[in-house]
CSV table of C-alpha atoms in Angstrom, one decimal:
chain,number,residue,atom,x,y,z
A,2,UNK,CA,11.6,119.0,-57.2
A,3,UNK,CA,15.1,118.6,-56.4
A,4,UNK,CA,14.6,115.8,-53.8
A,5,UNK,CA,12.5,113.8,-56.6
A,6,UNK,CA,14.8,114.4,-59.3
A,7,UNK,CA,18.0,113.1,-56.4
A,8,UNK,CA,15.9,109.7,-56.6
A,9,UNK,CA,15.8,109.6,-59.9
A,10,UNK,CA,19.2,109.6,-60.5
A,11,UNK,CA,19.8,107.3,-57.6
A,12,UNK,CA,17.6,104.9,-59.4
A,13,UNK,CA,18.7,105.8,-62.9
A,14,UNK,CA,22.1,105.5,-61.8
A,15,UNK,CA,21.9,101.7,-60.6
A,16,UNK,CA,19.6,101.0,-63.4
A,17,UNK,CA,22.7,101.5,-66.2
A,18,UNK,CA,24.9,99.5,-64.3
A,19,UNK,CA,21.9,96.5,-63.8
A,20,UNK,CA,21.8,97.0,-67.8
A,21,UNK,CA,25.2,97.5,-69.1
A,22,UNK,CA,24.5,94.6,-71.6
A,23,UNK,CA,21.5,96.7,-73.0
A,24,UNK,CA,24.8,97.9,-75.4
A,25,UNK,CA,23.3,94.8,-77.3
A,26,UNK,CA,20.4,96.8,-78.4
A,27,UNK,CA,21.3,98.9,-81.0
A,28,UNK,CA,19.5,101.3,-83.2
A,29,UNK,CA,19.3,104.8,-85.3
A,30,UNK,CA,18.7,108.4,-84.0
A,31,UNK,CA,18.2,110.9,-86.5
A,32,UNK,CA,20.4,108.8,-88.6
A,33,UNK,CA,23.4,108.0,-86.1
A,34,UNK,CA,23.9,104.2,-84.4
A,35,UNK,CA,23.0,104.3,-81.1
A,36,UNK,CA,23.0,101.5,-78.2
A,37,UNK,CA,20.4,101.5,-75.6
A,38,UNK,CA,23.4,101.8,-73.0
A,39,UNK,CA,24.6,105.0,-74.1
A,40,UNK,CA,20.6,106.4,-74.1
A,41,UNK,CA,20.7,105.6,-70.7
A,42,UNK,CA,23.3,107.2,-69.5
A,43,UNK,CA,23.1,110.4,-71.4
A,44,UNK,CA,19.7,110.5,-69.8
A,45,UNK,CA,21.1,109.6,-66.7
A,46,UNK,CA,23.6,113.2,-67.3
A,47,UNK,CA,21.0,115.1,-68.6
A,48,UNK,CA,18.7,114.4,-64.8
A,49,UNK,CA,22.1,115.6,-62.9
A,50,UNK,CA,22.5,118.7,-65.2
A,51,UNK,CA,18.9,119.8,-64.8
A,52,UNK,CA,19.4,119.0,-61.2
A,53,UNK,CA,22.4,121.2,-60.9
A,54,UNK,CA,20.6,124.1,-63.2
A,55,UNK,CA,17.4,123.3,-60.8
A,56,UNK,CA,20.0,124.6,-57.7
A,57,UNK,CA,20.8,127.7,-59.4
A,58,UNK,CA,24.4,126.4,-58.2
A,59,UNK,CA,27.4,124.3,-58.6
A,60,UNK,CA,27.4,123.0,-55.2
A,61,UNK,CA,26.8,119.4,-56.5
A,62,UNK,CA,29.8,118.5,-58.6
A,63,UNK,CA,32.2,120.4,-55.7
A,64,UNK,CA,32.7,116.5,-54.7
A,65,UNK,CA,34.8,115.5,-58.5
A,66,UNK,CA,36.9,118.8,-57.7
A,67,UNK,CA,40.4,117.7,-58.0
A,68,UNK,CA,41.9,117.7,-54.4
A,69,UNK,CA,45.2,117.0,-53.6
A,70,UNK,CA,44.6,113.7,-53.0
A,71,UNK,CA,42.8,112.9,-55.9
A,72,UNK,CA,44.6,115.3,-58.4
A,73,UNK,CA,46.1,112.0,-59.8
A,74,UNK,CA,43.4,110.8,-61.0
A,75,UNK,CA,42.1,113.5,-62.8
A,76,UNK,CA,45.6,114.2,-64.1
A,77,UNK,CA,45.3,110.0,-65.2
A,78,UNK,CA,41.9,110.9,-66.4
A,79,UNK,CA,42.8,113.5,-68.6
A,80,UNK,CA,45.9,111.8,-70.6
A,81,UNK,CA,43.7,108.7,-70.6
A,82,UNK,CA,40.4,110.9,-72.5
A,83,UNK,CA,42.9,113.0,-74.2
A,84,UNK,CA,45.1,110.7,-75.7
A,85,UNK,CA,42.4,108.4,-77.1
A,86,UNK,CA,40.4,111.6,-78.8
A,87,UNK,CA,44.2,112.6,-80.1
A,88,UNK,CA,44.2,109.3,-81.4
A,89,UNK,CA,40.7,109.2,-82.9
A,90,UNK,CA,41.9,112.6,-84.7
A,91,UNK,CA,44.3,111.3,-86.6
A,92,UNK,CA,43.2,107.6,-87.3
A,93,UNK,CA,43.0,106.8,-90.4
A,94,UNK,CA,39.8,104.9,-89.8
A,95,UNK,CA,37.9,108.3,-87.9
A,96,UNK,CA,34.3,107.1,-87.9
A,97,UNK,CA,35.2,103.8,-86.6
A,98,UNK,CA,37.8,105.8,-84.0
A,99,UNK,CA,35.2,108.3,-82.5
A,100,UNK,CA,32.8,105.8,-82.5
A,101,UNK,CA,34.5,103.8,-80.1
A,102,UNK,CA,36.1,106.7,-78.3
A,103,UNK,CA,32.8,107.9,-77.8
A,104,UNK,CA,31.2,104.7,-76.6
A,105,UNK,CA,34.4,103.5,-74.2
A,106,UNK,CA,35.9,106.6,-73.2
A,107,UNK,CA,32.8,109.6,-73.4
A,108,UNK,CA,30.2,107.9,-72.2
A,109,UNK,CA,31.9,106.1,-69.3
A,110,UNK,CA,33.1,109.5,-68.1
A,111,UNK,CA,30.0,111.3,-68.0
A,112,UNK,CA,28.8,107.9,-65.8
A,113,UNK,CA,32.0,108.6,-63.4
A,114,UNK,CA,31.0,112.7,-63.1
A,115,UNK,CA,27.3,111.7,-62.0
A,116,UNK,CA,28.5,108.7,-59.9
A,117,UNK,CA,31.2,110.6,-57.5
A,118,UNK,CA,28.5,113.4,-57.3
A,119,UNK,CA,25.4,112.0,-57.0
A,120,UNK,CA,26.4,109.0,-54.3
A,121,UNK,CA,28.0,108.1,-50.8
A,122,UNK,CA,30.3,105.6,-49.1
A,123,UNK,CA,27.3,103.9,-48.1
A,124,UNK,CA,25.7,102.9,-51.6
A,125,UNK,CA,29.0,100.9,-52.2
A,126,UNK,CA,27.1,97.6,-51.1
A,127,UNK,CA,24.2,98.6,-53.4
A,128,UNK,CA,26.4,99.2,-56.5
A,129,UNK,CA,28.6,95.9,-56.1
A,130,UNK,CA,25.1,94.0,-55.3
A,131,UNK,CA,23.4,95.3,-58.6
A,132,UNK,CA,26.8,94.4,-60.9
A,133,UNK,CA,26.4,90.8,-59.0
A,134,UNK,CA,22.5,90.7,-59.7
A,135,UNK,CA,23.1,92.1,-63.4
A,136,UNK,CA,26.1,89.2,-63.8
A,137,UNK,CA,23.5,87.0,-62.0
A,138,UNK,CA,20.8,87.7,-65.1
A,139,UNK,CA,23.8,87.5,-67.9
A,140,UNK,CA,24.3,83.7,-66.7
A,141,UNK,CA,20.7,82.6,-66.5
A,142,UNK,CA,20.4,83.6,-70.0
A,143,UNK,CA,23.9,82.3,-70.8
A,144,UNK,CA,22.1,79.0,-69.0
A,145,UNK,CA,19.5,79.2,-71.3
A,146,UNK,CA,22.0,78.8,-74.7
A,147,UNK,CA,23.8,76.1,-72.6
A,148,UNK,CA,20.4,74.0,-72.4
A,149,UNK,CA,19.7,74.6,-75.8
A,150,UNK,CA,23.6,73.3,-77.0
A,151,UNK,CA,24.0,76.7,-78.5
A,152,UNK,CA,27.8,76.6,-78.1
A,153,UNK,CA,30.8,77.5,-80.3
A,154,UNK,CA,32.8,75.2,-82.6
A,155,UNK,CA,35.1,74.3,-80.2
A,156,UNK,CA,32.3,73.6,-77.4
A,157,UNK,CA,32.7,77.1,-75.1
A,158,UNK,CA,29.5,79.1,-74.0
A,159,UNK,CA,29.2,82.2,-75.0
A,160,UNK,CA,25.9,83.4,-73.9
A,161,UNK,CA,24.3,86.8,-75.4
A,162,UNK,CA,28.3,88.0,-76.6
A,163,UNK,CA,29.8,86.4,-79.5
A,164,UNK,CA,32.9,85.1,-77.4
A,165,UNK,CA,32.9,83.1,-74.1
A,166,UNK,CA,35.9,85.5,-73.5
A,167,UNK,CA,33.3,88.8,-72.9
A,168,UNK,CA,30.9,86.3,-71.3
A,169,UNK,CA,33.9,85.6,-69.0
A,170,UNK,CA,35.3,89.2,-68.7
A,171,UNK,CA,31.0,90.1,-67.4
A,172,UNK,CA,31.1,87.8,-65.0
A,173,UNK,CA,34.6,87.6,-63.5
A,174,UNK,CA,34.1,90.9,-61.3
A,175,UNK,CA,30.8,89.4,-60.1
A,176,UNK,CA,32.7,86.7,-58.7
A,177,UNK,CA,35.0,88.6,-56.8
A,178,UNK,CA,32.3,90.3,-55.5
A,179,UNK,CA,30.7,87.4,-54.4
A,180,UNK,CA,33.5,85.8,-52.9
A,181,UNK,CA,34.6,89.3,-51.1
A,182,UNK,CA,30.9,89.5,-50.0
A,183,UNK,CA,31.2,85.7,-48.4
A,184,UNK,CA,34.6,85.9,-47.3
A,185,UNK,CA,34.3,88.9,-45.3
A,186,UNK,CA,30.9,88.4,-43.6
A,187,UNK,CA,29.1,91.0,-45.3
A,188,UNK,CA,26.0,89.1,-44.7
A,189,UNK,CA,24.6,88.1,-41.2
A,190,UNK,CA,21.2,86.7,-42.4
A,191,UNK,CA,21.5,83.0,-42.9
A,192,UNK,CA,19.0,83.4,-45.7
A,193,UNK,CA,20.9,86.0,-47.8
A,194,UNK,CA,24.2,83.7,-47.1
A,195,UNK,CA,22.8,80.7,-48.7
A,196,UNK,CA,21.2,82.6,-51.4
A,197,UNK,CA,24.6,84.9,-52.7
A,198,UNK,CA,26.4,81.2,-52.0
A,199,UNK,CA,24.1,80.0,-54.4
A,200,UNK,CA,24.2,82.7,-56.9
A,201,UNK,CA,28.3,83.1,-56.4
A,202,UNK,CA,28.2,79.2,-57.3
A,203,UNK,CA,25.8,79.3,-60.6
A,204,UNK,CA,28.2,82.1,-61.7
A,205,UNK,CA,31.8,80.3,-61.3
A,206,UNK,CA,30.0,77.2,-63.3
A,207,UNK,CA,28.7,79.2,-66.4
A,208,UNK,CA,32.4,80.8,-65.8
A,209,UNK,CA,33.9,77.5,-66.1
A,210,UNK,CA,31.5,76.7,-69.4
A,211,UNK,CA,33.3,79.7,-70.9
A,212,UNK,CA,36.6,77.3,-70.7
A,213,UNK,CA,38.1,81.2,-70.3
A,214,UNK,CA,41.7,80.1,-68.8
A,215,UNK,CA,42.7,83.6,-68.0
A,216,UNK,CA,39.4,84.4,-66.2
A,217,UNK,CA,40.2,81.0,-63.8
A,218,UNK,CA,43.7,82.0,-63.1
A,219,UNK,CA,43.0,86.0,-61.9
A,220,UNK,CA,39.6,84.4,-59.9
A,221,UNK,CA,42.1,82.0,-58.2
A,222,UNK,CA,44.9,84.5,-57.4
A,223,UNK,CA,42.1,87.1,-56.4
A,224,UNK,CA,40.4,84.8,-53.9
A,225,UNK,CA,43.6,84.1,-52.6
A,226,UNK,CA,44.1,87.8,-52.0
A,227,UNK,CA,40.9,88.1,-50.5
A,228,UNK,CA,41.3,85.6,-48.1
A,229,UNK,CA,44.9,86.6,-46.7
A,230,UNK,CA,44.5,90.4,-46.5
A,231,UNK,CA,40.4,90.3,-44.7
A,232,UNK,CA,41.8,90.2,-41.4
A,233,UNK,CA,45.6,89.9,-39.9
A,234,UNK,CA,45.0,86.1,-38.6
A,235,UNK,CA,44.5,83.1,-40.7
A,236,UNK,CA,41.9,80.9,-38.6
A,237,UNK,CA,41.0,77.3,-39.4
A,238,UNK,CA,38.0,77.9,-40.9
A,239,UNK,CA,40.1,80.1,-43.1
A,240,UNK,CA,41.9,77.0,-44.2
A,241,UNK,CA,39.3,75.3,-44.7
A,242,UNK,CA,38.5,77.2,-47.2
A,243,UNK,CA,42.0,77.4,-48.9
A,244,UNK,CA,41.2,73.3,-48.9
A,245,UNK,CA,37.5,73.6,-50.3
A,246,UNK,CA,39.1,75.9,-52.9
A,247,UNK,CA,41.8,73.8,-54.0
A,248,UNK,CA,39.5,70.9,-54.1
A,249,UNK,CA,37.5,72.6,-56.7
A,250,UNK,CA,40.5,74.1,-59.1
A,251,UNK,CA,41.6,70.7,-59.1
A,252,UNK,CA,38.3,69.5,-60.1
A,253,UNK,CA,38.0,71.9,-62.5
A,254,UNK,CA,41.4,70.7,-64.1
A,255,UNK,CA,40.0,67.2,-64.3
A,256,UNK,CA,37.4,68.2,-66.1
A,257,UNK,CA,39.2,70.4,-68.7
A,258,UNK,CA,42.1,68.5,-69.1
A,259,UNK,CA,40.6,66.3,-71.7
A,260,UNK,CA,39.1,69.4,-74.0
A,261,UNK,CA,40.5,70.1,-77.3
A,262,UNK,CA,41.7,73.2,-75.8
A,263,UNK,CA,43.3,72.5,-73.0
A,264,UNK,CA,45.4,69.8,-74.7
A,265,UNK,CA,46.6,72.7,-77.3
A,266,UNK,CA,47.3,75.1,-74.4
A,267,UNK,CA,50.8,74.6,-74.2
A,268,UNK,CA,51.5,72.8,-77.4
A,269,UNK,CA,53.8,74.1,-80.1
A,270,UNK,CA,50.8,73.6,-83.1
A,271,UNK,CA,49.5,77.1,-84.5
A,272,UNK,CA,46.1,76.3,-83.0
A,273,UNK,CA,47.3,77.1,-79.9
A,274,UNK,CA,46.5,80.2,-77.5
A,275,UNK,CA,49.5,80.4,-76.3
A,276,UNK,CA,51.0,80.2,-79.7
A,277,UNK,CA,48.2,82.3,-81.2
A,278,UNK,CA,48.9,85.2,-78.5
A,279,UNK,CA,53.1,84.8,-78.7
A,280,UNK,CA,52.4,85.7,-82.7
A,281,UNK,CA,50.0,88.4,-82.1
A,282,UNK,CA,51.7,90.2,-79.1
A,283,UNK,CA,54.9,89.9,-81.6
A,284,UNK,CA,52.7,91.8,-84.0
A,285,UNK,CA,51.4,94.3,-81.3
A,286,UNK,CA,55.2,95.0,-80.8
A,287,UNK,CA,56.1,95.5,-84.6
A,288,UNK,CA,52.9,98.1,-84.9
A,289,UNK,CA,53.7,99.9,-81.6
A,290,UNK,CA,57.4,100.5,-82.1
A,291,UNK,CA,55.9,102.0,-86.0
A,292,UNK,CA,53.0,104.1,-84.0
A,293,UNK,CA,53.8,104.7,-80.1
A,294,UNK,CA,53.6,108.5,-80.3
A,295,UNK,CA,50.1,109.1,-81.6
A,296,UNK,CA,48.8,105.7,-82.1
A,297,UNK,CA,46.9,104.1,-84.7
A,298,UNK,CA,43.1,105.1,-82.9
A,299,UNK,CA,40.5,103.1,-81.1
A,300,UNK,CA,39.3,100.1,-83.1
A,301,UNK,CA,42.1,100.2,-85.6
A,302,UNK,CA,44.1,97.3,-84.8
A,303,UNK,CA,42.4,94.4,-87.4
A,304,UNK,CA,43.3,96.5,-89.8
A,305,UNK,CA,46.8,97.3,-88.8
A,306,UNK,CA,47.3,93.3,-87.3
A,307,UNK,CA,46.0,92.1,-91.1
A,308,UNK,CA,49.3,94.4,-92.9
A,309,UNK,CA,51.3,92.9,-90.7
A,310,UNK,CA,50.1,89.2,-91.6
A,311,UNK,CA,50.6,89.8,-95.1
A,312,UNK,CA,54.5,90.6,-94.1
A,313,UNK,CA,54.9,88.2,-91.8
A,314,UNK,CA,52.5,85.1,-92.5
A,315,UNK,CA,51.4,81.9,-90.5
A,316,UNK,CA,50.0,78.8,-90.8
A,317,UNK,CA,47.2,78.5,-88.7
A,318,UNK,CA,46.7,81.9,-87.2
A,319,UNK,CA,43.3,83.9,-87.2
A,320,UNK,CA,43.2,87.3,-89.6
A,321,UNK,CA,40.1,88.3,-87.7
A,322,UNK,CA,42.0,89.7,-84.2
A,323,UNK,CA,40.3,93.0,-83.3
A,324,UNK,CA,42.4,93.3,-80.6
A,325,UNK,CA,46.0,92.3,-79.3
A,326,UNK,CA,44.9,90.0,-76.3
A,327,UNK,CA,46.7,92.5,-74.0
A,328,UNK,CA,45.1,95.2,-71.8
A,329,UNK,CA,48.4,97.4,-71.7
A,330,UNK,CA,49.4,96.4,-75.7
A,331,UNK,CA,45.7,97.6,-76.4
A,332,UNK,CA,45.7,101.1,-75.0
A,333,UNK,CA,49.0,102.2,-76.1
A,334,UNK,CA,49.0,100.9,-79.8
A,335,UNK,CA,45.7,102.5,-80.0
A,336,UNK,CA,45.6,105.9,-78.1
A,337,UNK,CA,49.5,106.5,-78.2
A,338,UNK,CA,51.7,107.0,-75.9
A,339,UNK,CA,49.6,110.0,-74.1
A,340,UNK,CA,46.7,107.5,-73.4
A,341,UNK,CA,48.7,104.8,-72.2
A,342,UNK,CA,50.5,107.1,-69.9
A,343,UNK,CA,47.1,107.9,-68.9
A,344,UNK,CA,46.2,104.3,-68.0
A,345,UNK,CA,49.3,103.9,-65.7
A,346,UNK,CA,48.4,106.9,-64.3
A,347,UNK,CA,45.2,105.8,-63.2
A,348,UNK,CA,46.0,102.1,-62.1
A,349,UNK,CA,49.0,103.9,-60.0
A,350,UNK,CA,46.1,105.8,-58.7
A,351,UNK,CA,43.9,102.6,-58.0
A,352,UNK,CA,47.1,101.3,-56.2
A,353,UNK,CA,47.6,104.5,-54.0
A,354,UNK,CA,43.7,104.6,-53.1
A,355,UNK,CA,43.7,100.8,-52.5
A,356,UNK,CA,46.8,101.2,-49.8
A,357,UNK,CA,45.0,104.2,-48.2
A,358,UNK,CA,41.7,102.7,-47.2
A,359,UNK,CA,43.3,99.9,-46.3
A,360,UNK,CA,44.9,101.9,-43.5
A,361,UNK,CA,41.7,103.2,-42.4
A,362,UNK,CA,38.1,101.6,-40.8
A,363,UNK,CA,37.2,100.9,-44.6
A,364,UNK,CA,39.7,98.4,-44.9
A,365,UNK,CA,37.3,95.5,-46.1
A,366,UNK,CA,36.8,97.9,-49.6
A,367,UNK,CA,40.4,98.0,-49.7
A,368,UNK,CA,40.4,94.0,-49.7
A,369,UNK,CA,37.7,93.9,-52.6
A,370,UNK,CA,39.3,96.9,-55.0
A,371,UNK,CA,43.1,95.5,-54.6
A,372,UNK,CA,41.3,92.2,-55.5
A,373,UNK,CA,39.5,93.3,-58.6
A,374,UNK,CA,42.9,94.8,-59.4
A,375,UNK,CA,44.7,91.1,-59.2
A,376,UNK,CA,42.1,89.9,-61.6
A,377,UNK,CA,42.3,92.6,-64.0
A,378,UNK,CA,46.1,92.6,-64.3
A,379,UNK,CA,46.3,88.8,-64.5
A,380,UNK,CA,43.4,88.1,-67.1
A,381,UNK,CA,44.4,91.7,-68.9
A,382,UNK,CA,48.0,90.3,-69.5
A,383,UNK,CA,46.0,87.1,-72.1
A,384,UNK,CA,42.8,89.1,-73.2
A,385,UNK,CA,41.9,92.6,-73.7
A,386,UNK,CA,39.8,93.9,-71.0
A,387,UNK,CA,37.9,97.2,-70.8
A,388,UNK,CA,37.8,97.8,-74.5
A,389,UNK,CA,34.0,96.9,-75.1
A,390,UNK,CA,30.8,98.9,-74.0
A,391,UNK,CA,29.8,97.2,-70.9
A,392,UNK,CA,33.7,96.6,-69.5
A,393,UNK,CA,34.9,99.9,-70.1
A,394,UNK,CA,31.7,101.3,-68.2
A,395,UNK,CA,32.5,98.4,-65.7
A,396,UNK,CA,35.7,99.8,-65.0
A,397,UNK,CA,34.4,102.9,-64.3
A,398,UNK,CA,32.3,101.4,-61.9
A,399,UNK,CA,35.0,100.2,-59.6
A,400,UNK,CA,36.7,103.9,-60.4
A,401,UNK,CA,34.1,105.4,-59.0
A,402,UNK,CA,33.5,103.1,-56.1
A,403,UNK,CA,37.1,103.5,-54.8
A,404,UNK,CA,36.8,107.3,-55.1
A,405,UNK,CA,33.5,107.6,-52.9
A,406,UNK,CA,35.4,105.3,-50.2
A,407,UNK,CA,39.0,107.0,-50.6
A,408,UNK,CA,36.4,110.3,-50.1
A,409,UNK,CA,35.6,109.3,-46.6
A,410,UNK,CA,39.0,108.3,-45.5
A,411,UNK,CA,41.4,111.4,-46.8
């Protein structure tokens, strides 16, 4: 029984993260909202618990123990959790708090206890190949709304979300998988070469019909990365591929540079994003500096963003900002200064796992996680990352990956 119920949750496992978009489904249970997402993985907990009752022992979740090496991480974890359900307490907005604490920081916990217990170093390539195949489905239907001109106002694609943004945010790490996945020769059949080339190419152009700037600039600095740490010596294939590259960015400039947005990028006129984002990360200062202990609690910034408006109008800018277009703004305005603490925590963990494995025979996951890492800071200094179902569960993906390779090396 215990062997059938391990391939269940094998499977059950790399079915949530193939469906992390099912957080589109929503529904009612007994009365509550629900999301197909978070069905799946309490399901997913509830097979490991029965496993472990099964057992008659604890022997399976020895492996999330917290180690010396890894005490870091759960110290990070624990400020991270416990500063956004602080937070949640005292928002003033509770249901709309717990909801989201339960949906961005519960639920991709309980995903990152089964994970690190349940697989190996060597499923790695099977969890980066199902985010890539799940990114893969996410832009044939995002292809789909593209054929059918089913764009916003100012001509972006946005897919199944409602903003090219999370359509870019989806399929950003997919791209850095592919390109790591290229880049580093994980592939020696010609066929499955040609086929991820493919794929890794269909992705970057439903990426570019996003017109998501950030996205662009953390794929280009995280190629880059990719291609000067994946072995000691530069080779001239590997500058032909800094020349492909740069072909293609500025292609992809030619192409934008007559867009609506584009032009307003770095214009002075209130419909711009960068003068959209100088006026809201103003805002996000003015409402941290008022609520850095404690916070104002997940999913509360609208609300506090629109007060701040009234005080301090502007032509031009949008009331309806549910979040301060700033990964590091957006965890400490909302979970205080405890969950923010938490988040440095765990990135200066990311950092110190990302150095170790590249020291040991692993080295090529140390190339792909320090990458995703570029991306994320870059992109999460001009749009919130992580704080949506399917990216915070994301995260926890690539959490959970560097801890079952930083396992095998400490």
């Amino acid at each position: 029984m215990a062997v059938f119920l391990n391939k269940i949750i094998y499977f059950a496992v790399f079915s949530v993260i193939f469906l992390l978009p099912a957080y589109l489904i929503r529904f009612k249970v007994f009365g509550l909202p629900a999301t197909l997402l978070e069905v799946l993985i309490y399901i997913l907990f509830l097979l490991w618990a029965g496993k472990l009752v099964l057992n008659k022992n604890w022997r399976f979740i020895q492996n999330t123990e917290p180690d010396r090496s890894n005490k870091l991480l759960f110290v990070g974890l624990s400020l991270f959790i416990g500063g956004a359900l602080l937070a949640s307490i005292f928002s003033f907005g509770k249901e709309i708090s717990f909801g989201l604490f339960k949906a961005y920081f519960f639920d991709p916990f309980l995903f990152f206890i089964v994970a690190v217990s349940s697989l190996k170093i060597r499923n790695i390539n099977t969890v980066l190949k199902t985010y890539l195949f799940s990114a893969f489905g996410v832009s044939i239907l995002a292809f789909l709304y593209f054929l059918t001109d089913e764009l916003t106002h100012d001509g972006r694609l946005q897919g199944i979300f409602n903003s090219p943004n999370f359509l870019a945010m989806y399929i950003t790490p997919a791209v850095i998988i592919g390109l790591w996945m290229l880049l580093s020769n994980i592939y020696t059949e010609q066929s499955k070469v040609w086929f991820h080339g493919f794929a890794l190419v269909f992705l970057i152009f439903i990426l570019y019909l996003s017109a998501s700037y950030g996205a662009f600039l953390g794929i280009i600095l995280a190629a880059f990365f990719i291609l000067f740490l994946k072995s000691p010596n530069i080779d001239k294939s590997d500058f032909l591929r800094f020349g492909v590259a740069g072909v293609i960015i500025v292609f992809l400039l030619i192409f934008q540079w007559p867009t609506a947005k584009f032009q307003n990028l770095f214009s002075s006129s209130p419909e711009s994003s960068i003068t959209q984002r100088i006026y809201i990360w103003n805002a996000s200062i003015s409402i941290l500096k008022d609520n850095f202990l404690l916070g104002i609690g997940p999913g509360m910034f609208q609300d506090y963003y629109q007060l701040y408006k009234l005080k301090n109008p502007i032509n031009g800018t949008d009331w309806s900002v549910p979040y301060p277009h700033n990964t590091f703004f957006a965890f400490f305005i909302q979970n205080g200064m405890i969950g923010g603490i938490g988040f440095l925590l765990l990135l200066f963990w990311y950092v110190k796992g990302v150095f170790e494995i590249f020291k040991s025979e692993q080295k090529k996951y140390a190339v792909l996680f320090g990458a995703f890492l570029v991306y994320f800071l870059v992109h999460g200094m001009a749009d919130t990352l992580y704080w949506k179902n399917d990216l915070s569960l994301m995260f926890f993906v690539f959490i959970s990956a560097l801890f079952l390779a930083k396992r095998e090396v400490t």
